[in-house]
mmCIF file of C-alpha atoms in Angstrom:
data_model
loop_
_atom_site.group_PDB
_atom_site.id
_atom_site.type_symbol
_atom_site.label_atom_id
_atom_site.label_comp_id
_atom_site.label_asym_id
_atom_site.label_seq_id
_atom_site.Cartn_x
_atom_site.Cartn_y
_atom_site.Cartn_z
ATOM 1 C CA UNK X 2 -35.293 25.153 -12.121
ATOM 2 C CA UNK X 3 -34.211 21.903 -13.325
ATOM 3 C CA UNK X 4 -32.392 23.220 -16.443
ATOM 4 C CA UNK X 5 -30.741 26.733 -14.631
ATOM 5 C CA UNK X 6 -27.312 26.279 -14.253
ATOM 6 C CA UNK X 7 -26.671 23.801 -16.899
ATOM 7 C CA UNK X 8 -24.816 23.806 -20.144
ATOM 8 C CA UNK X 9 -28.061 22.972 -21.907
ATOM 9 C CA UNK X 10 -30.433 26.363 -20.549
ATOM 10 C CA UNK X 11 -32.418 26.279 -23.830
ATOM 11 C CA UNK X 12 -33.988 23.124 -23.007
ATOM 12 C CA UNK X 13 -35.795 24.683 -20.766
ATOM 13 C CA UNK X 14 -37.341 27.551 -22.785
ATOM 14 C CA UNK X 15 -40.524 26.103 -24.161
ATOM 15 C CA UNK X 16 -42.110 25.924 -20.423
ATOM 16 C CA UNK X 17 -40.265 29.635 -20.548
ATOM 17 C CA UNK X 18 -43.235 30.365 -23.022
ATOM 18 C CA UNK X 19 -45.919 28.307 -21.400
ATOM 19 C CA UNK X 20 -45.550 28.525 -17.548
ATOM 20 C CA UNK X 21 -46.148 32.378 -17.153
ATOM 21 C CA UNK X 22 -49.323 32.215 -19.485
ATOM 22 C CA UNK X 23 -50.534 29.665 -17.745
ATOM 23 C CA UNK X 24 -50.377 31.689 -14.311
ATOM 24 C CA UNK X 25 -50.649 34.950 -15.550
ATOM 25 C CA UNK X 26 -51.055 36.601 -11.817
ATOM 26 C CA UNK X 27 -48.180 34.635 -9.780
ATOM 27 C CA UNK X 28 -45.352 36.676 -9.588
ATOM 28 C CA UNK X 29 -43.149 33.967 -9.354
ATOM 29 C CA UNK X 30 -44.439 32.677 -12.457
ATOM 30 C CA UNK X 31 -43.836 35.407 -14.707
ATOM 31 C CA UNK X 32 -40.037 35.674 -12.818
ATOM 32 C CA UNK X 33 -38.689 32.156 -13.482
ATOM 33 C CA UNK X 34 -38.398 32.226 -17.657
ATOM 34 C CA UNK X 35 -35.628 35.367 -16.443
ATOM 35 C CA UNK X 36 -33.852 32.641 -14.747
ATOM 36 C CA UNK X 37 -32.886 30.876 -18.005
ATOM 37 C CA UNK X 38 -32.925 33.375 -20.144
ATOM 38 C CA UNK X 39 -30.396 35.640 -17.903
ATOM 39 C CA UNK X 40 -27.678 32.851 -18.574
ATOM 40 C CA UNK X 41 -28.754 32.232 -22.637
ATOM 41 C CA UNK X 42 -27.648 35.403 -23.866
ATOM 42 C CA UNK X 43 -31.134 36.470 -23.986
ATOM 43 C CA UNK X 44 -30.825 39.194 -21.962
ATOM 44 C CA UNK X 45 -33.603 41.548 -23.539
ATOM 45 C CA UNK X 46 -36.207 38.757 -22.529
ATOM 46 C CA UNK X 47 -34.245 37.969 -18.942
ATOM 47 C CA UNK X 48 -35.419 41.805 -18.260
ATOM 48 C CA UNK X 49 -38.610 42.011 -19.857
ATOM 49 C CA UNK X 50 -39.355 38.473 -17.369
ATOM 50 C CA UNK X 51 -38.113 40.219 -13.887
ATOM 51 C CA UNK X 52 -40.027 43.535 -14.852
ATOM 52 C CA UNK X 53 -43.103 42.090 -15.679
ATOM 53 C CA UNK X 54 -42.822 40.110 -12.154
ATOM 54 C CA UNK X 55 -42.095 43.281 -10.415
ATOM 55 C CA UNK X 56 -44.852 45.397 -11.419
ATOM 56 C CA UNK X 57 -47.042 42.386 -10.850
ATOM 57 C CA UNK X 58 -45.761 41.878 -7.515
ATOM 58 C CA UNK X 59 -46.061 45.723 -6.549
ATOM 59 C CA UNK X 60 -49.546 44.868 -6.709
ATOM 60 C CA UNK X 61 -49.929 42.018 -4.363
ATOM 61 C CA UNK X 62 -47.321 43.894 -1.634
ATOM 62 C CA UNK X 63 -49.506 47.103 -2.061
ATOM 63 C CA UNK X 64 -52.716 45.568 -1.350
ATOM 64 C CA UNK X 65 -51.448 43.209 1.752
ATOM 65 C CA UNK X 66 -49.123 45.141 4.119
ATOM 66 C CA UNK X 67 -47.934 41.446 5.555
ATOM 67 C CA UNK X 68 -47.511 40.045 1.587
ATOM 68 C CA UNK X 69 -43.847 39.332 2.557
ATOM 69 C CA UNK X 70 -40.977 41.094 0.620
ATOM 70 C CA UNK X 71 -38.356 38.650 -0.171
ATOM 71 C CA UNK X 72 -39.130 37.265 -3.353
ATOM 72 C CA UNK X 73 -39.816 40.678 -4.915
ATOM 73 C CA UNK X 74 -36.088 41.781 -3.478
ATOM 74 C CA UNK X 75 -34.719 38.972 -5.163
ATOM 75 C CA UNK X 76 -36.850 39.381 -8.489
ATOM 76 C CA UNK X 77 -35.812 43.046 -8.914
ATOM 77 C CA UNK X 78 -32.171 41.933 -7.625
ATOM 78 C CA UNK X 79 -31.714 39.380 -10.543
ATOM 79 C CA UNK X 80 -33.503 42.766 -12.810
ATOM 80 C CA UNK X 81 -30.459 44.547 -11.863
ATOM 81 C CA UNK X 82 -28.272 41.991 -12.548
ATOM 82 C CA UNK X 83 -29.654 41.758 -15.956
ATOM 83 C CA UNK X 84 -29.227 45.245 -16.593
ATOM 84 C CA UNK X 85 -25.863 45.305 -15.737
ATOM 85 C CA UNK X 86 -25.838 42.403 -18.442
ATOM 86 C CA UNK X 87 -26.895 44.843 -20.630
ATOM 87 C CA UNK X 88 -25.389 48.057 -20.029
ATOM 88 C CA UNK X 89 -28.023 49.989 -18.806
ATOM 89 C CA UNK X 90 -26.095 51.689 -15.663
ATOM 90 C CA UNK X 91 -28.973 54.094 -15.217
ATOM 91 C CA UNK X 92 -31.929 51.831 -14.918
ATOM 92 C CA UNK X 93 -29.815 49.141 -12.688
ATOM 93 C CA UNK X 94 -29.233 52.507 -10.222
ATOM 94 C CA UNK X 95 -33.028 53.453 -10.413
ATOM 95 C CA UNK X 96 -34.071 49.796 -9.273
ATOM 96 C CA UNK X 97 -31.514 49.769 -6.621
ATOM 97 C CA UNK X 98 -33.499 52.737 -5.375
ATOM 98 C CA UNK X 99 -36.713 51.315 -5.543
ATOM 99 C CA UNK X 100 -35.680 48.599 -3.156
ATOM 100 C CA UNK X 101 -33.718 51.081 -0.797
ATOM 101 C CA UNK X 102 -37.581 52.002 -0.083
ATOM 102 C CA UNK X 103 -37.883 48.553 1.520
ATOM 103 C CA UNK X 104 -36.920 50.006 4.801
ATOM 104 C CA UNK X 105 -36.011 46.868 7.584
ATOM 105 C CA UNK X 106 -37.769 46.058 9.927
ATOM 106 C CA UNK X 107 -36.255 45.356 13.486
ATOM 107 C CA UNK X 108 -36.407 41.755 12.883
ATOM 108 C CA UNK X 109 -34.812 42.077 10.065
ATOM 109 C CA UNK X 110 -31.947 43.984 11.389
ATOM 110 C CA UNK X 111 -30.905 42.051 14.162
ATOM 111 C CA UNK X 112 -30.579 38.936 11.793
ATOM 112 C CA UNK X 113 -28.090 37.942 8.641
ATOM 113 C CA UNK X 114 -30.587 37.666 6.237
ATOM 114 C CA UNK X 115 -28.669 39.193 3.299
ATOM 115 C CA UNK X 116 -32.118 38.373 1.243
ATOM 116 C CA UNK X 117 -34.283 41.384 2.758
ATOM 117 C CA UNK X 118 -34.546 43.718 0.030
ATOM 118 C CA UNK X 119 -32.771 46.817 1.518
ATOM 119 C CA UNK X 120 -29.312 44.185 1.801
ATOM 120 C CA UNK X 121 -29.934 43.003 -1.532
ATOM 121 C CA UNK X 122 -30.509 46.699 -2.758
ATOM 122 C CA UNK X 123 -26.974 47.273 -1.254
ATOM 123 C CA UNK X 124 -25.739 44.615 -3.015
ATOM 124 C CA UNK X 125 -27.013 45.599 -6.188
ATOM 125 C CA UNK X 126 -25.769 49.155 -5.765
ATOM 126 C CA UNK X 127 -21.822 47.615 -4.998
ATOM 127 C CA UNK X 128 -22.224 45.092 -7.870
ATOM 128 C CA UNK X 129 -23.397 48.105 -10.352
ATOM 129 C CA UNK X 130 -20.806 50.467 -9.465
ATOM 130 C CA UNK X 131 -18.058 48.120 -9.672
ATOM 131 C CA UNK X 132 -19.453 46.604 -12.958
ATOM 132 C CA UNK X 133 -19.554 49.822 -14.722
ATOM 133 C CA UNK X 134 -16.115 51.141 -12.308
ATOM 134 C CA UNK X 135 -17.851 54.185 -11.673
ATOM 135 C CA UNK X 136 -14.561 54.902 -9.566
ATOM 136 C CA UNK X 137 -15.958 58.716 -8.714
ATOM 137 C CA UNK X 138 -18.811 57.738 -7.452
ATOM 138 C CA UNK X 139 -17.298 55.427 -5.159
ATOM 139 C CA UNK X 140 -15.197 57.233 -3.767
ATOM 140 C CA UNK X 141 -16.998 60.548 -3.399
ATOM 141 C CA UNK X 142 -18.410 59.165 0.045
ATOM 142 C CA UNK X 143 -22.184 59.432 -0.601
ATOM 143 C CA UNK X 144 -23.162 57.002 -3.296
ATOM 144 C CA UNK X 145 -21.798 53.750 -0.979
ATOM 145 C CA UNK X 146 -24.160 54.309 2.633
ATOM 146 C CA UNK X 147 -21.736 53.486 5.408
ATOM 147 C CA UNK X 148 -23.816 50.284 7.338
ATOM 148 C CA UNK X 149 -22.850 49.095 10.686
ATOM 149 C CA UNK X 150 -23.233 45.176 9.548
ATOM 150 C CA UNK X 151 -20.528 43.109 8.534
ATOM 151 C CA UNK X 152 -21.234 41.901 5.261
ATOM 152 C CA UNK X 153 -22.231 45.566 3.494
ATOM 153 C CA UNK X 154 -18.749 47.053 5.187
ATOM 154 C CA UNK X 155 -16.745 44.607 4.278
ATOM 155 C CA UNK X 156 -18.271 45.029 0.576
ATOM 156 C CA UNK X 157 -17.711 48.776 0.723
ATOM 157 C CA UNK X 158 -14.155 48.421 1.667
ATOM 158 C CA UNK X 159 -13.526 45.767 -1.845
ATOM 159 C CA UNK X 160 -15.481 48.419 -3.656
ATOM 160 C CA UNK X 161 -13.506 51.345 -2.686
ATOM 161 C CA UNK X 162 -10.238 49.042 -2.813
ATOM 162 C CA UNK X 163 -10.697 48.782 -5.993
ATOM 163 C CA UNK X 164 -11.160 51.881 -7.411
ATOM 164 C CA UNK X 165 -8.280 53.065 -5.158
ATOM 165 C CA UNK X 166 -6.332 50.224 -6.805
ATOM 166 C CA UNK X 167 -7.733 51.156 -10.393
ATOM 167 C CA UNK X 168 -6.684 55.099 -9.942
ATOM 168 C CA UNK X 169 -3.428 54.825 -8.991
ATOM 169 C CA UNK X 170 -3.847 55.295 -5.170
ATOM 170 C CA UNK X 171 -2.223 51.858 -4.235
ATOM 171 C CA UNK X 172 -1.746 52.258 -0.873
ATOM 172 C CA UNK X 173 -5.546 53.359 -0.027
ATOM 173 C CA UNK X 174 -6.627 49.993 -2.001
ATOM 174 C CA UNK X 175 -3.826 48.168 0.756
ATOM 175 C CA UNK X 176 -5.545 50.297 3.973
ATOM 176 C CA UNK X 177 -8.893 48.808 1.985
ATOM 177 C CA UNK X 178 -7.814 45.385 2.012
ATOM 178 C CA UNK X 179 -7.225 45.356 5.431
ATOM 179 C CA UNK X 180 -10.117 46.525 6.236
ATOM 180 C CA UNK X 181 -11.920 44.353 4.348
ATOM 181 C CA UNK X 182 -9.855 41.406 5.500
ATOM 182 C CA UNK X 183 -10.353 42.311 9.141
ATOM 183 C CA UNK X 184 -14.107 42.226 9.155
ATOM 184 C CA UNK X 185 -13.932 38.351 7.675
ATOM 185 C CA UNK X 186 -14.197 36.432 10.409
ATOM 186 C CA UNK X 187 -17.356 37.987 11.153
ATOM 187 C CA UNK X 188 -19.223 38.137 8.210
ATOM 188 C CA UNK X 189 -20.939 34.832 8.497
ATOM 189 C CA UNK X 190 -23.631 35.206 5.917
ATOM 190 C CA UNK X 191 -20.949 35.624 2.823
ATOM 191 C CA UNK X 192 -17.638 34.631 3.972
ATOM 192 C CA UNK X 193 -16.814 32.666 0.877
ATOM 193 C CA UNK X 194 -17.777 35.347 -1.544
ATOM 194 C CA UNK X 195 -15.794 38.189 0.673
ATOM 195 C CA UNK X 196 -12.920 35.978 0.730
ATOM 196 C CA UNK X 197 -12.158 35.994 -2.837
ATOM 197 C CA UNK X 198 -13.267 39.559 -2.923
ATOM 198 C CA UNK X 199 -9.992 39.845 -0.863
ATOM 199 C CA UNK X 200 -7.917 38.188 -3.288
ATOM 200 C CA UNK X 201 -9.130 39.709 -6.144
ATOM 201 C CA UNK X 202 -8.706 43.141 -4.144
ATOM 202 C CA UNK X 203 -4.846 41.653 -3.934
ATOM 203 C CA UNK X 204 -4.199 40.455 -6.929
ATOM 204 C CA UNK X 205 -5.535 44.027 -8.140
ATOM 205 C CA UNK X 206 -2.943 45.323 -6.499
ATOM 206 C CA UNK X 207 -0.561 43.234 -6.959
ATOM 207 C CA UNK X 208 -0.800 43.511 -10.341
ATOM 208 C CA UNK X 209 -0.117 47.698 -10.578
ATOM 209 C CA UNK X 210 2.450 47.709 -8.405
ATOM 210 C CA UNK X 211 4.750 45.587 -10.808
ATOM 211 C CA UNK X 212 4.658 41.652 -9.743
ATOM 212 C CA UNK X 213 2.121 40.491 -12.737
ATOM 213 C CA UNK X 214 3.092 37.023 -12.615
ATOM 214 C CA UNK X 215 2.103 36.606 -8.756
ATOM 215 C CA UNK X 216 -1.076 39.143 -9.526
ATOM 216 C CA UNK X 217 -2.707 36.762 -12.516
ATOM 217 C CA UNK X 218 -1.644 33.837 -9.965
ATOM 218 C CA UNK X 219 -3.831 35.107 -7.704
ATOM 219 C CA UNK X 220 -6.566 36.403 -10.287
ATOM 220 C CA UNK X 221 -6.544 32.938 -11.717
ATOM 221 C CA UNK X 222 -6.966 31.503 -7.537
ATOM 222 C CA UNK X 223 -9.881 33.722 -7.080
ATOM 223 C CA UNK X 224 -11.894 32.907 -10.200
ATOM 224 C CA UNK X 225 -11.476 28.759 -9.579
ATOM 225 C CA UNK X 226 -12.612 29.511 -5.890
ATOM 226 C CA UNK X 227 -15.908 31.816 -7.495
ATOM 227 C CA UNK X 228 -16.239 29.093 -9.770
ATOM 228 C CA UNK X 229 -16.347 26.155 -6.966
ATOM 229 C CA UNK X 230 -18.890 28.239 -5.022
ATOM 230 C CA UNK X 231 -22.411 26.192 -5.175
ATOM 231 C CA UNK X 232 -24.718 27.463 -7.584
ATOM 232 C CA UNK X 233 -27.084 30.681 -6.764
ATOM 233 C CA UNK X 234 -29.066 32.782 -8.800
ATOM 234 C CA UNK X 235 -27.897 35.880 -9.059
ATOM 235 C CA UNK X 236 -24.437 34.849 -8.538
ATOM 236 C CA UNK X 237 -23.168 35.286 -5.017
ATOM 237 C CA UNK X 238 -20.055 37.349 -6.643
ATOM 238 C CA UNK X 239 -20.790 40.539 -7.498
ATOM 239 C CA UNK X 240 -19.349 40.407 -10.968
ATOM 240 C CA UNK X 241 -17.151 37.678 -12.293
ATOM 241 C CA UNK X 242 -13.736 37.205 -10.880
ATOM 242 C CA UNK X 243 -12.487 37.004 -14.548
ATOM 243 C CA UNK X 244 -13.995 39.966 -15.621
ATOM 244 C CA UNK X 245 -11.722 42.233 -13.210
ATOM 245 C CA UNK X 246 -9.070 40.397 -14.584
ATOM 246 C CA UNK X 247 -9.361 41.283 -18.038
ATOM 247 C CA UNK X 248 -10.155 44.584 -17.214
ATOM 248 C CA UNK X 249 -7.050 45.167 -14.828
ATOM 249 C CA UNK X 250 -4.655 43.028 -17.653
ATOM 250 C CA UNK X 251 -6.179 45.803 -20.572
ATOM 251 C CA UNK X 252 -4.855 48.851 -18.607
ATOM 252 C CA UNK X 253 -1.955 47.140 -18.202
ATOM 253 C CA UNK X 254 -1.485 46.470 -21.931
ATOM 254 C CA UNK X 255 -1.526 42.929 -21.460
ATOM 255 C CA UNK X 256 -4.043 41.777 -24.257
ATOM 256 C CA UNK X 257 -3.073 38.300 -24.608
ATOM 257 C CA UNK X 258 -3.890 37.688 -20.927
ATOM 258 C CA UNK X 259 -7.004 40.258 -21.358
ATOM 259 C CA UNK X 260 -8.237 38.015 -24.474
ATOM 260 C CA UNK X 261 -8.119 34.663 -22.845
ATOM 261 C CA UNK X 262 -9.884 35.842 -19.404
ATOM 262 C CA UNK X 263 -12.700 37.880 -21.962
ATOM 263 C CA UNK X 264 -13.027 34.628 -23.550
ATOM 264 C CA UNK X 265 -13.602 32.388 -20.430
ATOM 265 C CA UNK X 266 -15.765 35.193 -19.137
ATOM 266 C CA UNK X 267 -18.155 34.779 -22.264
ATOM 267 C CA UNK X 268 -18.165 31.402 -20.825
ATOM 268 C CA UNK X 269 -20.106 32.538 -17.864
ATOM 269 C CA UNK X 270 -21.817 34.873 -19.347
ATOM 270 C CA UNK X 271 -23.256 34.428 -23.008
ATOM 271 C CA UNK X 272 -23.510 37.374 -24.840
ATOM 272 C CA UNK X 273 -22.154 40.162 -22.261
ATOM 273 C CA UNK X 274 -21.496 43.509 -24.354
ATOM 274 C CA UNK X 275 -18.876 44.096 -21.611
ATOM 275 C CA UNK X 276 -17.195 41.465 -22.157
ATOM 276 C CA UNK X 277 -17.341 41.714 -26.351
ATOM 277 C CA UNK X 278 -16.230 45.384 -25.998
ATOM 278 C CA UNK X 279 -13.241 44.356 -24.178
ATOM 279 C CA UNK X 280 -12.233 41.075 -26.538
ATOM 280 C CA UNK X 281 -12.080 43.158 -29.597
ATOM 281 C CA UNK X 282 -10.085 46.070 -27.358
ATOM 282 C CA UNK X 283 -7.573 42.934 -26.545
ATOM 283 C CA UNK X 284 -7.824 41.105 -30.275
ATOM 284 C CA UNK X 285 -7.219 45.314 -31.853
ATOM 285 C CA UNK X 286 -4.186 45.432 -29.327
ATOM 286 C CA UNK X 287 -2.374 41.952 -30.283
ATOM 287 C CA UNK X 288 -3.382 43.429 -34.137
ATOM 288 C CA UNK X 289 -5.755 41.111 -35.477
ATOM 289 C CA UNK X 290 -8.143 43.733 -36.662
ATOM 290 C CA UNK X 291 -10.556 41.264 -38.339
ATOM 291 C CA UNK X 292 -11.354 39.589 -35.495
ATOM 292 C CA UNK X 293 -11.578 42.663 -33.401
ATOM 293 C CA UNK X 294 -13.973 44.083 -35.667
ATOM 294 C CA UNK X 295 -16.078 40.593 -35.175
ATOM 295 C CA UNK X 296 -16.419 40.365 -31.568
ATOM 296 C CA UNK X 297 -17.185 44.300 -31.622
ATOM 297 C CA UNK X 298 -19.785 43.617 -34.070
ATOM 298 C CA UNK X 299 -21.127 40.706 -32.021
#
């Protein structure tokens, strides 16, 4: 814990190696390593940490039924995270599905908790949809659940904004917004997070309907506010602000912009494929082919 979210994560990854041998049977033993790993571009071993924790976890919850559930939500919740690290769209969906089992319990209904597994599995499922802008899915009305709390609506309406935004339908990504902006107020558990949401949902717009220099003014807003937020593992954003940027400047053919937000997103995220893919898409559309061809290798 004392080395995650520094600049220095590899300090920490001796006691990666020794901590989970030593305490081969505490879940949150074998979990931690993923913590450090997740943000050392060692993604491969960031997964193969939360897995191992999961299955050993399974265990405990299936032989108590009051072993409490939390920890494991959050365990397979950073697992998903990593998989959407590395690609893997299919096995991020099937462990949002295992925690959509977690059904709540009254208690946990009628509080804010967004750290009860079936939240967090609702999380995971907007966070891997937008990641991978599986824009069909979506928008086909089944694969987002319609929930009657605050914090998964609001959610729901930046997710579908932004595939309205991304296929042309710019006025359904405004009716989004609004939506999304009107449920603020009351969305007390993640009103930060939902608030840029809303100005990256704007500057989305913004940005396809012609005004580019007020949309990457607003991009540029959002991803100082994300990076302001305090520190939480898995990020309290669903994906990085800069990310959406590049992404949104690339269909736009604007790969200068698209290279410099790919590069401060590698910042944030050591060794994303996504974000390699889409720096040697920008560096092959300003023509440096050479370097293209790197960062694709990479």
């Amino acid at each position: 814990h004392a080395w995650e979210g520094s600049r220095t994560p590899e300090k920490a990854w001796r006691a990666n190696e020794r901590y989970p041998a030593l305490v081969p049977n505490i879940p949150h033993a074998l979990h931690m390593p993923g913590h450090i790993y997740a943000q050392s571009d060692k993604v491969a071993e960031a997964i193969q940490s939360f897995t191992v924790a999961a299955e050993n976890e399974l265990k405990w919850i299936e032989a108590d039924s009051l072993y409490p559930t939390g920890h494991h939500g959050h365990n397979v919740h950073f697992l998903i995270h990593s998989l959407n690290l590395d690609g893997q769209y299919q096995s991020s969906v099937k462990w949002v599905q295992h925690l959509f089992t977690f059904k709540e319990t009254p208690r946990e209904k009628a509080g804010n908790s967004q750290r009860v597994p079936w939240r967090q599995a609702y999380f995971g499922l907007i966070k891997t949809t937008v990641r991978f802008e599986r824009w069909n899915e979506i928008l086909d009305g089944r694969t987002l659940p319609v929930y009657d709390k605050p914090e998964q609506q609001a959610w729901r309406h930046w997710a579908i904004g932004l595939a309205h935004s991304a296929t042309g339908q710019q006025d359904r990504a405004k009716a989004a917004l609004a939506d999304l902006e009107k449920l603020l107020p009351t969305a007390t558990a993640s009103r930060e997070p939902l608030a840029i949401a809303a100005m990256e949902l704007q500057a989305s717009i913004t940005a396809r309907t012609g005004d580019r220099k007020q949309a990457y003014e607003l991009f540029r807003k959002a991803a100082d506010r994300e990076a302001s937020q305090i520190y939480t593992e898995p990020p309290a954003y669903p994906r990085p602000v800069t990310e959406g940027w590049a992404n949104v400047a690339v269909s736009l053919g604007d790969f200068a912009v698209a290279e410099r937000a790919y590069r401060e997103l590698l910042t944030l995220e050591p060794g994303s494929g996504r974000a390699y893919f889409g720096l040697s898409r920008s560096l092959a559309g300003l023509g440096w082919t050479r370097e293209a061809n790197e960062a694709r290798e990479r």
